[in-house]
XYZ file of C-alpha atoms in Angstrom:
153
model
C 39.841 -16.925 -31.730
C 40.838 -15.260 -28.484
C 37.797 -12.946 -28.638
C 35.507 -15.983 -28.995
C 36.988 -17.662 -25.936
C 36.299 -14.506 -23.921
C 32.805 -13.792 -25.343
C 31.421 -17.297 -24.852
C 32.113 -17.537 -21.083
C 30.924 -13.964 -20.593
C 27.702 -14.669 -22.506
C 27.103 -17.853 -20.497
C 27.625 -16.016 -17.265
C 25.153 -13.296 -18.235
C 22.547 -15.839 -19.333
C 22.893 -17.753 -16.040
C 22.687 -14.570 -13.970
C 19.570 -13.412 -15.880
C 18.064 -16.859 -15.606
C 18.394 -16.842 -11.845
C 17.386 -13.260 -11.357
C 13.834 -13.811 -12.539
C 13.308 -16.157 -9.603
C 14.028 -13.441 -7.031
C 11.024 -12.016 -5.339
C 10.513 -8.317 -5.979
C 9.227 -7.255 -2.536
C 8.028 -3.858 -3.690
C 5.914 -5.298 -6.506
C 4.577 -8.083 -4.354
C 3.642 -5.853 -1.464
C 1.499 -3.704 -3.761
C -0.646 -6.825 -4.017
C -0.810 -7.507 -0.294
C -3.671 -5.796 1.547
C -3.530 -7.239 5.036
C -3.400 -4.549 7.718
C -0.315 -2.988 6.129
C 2.025 -5.987 6.515
C 4.783 -6.419 3.925
C 6.150 -9.733 2.817
C 9.950 -10.016 3.214
C 10.030 -7.194 5.762
C 11.792 -7.616 9.092
C 9.067 -5.802 11.024
C 8.220 -7.866 14.072
C 4.422 -7.599 14.165
C 3.655 -8.611 17.755
C 0.589 -6.363 17.495
C -1.541 -5.752 14.420
C -4.416 -3.272 14.172
C -4.443 -3.065 18.006
C -4.618 -6.888 18.452
C -1.840 -8.724 20.261
C -0.444 -11.847 18.628
C -0.002 -15.300 20.029
C 3.414 -16.589 19.104
C 3.679 -20.211 17.976
C 6.828 -22.039 17.000
C 7.002 -23.699 13.593
C 9.589 -25.642 11.591
C 10.771 -22.589 9.608
C 10.793 -20.117 12.489
C 7.646 -18.899 14.209
C 4.117 -17.654 13.477
C 2.038 -14.886 14.974
C -1.637 -15.717 15.184
C -4.071 -12.816 15.347
C -7.291 -14.796 15.960
C -9.529 -11.753 16.333
C -8.330 -10.498 12.942
C -8.304 -13.916 11.313
C -4.698 -13.438 10.188
C -1.515 -15.442 10.681
C 1.980 -14.193 9.884
C 4.882 -16.619 9.353
C 8.473 -15.589 10.029
C 11.822 -17.211 9.219
C 14.305 -17.905 12.000
C 16.058 -14.634 11.104
C 12.866 -12.623 11.547
C 11.859 -12.086 7.880
C 8.132 -12.162 7.159
C 7.800 -15.160 4.779
C 4.044 -15.932 4.793
C 0.670 -14.272 5.235
C -2.555 -16.203 5.734
C -5.909 -14.428 5.957
C -9.377 -15.616 6.616
C -10.623 -12.043 6.847
C -12.805 -10.868 3.943
C -11.559 -7.300 4.344
C -8.059 -8.461 3.314
C -6.734 -9.505 -0.085
C -3.697 -11.122 -1.605
C -3.253 -10.416 -5.322
C -6.864 -9.267 -5.380
C -8.197 -12.524 -3.953
C -10.258 -12.307 -0.759
C -11.848 -14.841 1.558
C -15.441 -15.040 0.429
C -14.564 -15.023 -3.247
C -15.601 -17.936 -5.428
C -12.710 -20.341 -6.138
C -13.306 -20.193 -9.909
C -13.124 -16.368 -9.906
C -9.952 -16.433 -7.815
C -8.264 -18.959 -10.142
C -9.142 -16.808 -13.169
C -7.698 -13.722 -11.485
C -4.383 -15.223 -10.339
C -3.789 -17.121 -13.595
C -4.282 -13.787 -15.357
C -1.519 -12.377 -13.106
C 0.943 -15.098 -14.207
C 0.466 -17.719 -11.493
C 0.428 -21.354 -12.666
C -1.261 -24.301 -10.999
C 1.097 -26.146 -8.644
C 1.475 -29.889 -8.036
C -0.919 -29.746 -5.067
C -4.571 -28.828 -5.618
C -5.362 -25.131 -5.004
C -1.719 -24.035 -4.977
C -0.329 -21.626 -7.566
C 3.275 -20.676 -8.268
C 4.484 -17.428 -9.720
C 6.765 -14.455 -9.105
C 8.846 -16.554 -6.656
C 5.727 -17.059 -4.543
C 3.316 -19.839 -3.583
C -0.305 -18.774 -3.316
C -2.742 -21.220 -1.718
C -6.482 -20.962 -2.020
C -8.476 -22.426 0.887
C -11.955 -23.277 -0.505
C -14.865 -24.869 1.330
C -16.914 -27.703 -0.104
C -19.110 -25.168 -1.990
C -16.110 -23.545 -3.739
C -16.124 -20.386 -1.634
C -12.728 -19.348 -0.224
C -12.549 -19.228 3.566
C -8.884 -18.196 3.379
C -5.909 -17.335 1.222
C -2.201 -17.852 1.946
C 0.782 -16.201 0.261
C 4.347 -17.276 1.025
C 7.811 -17.172 -0.415
C 8.213 -20.258 -2.584
C 10.657 -22.734 -1.047
C 12.874 -22.622 -4.169
C 12.849 -18.818 -4.582
């Protein structure tokens, strides 16, 4: 009986820890899927300049953003300086293989194949502790893509 009272709490603890651990963002795996001028999500690198272009810093609710208008890229940082979001409107960049200029239907097929699921808001997809937002025009062509740490990750 004593062994059962020890095993049950231990088993529950392990299940709870495992259950929470799958929500954590694996920065190394995610950053293999980020092709935006070498930036890495969850890094603490302060990109005031990117590919020779100086940023314009703008405050936001969660911290600040750096806007690189000439590159068509915006980087969002937390208050503690962690890169939490990448938005690109530059067709030379990709997030999980999705590029501005791609057809929305093709992008959805690709990201759903990578384990993302449609979110509550149209054109948002959740997966891997991330929120990926497609920015389509009225013809269904993406003019931008945003990847950010999910608020509940």
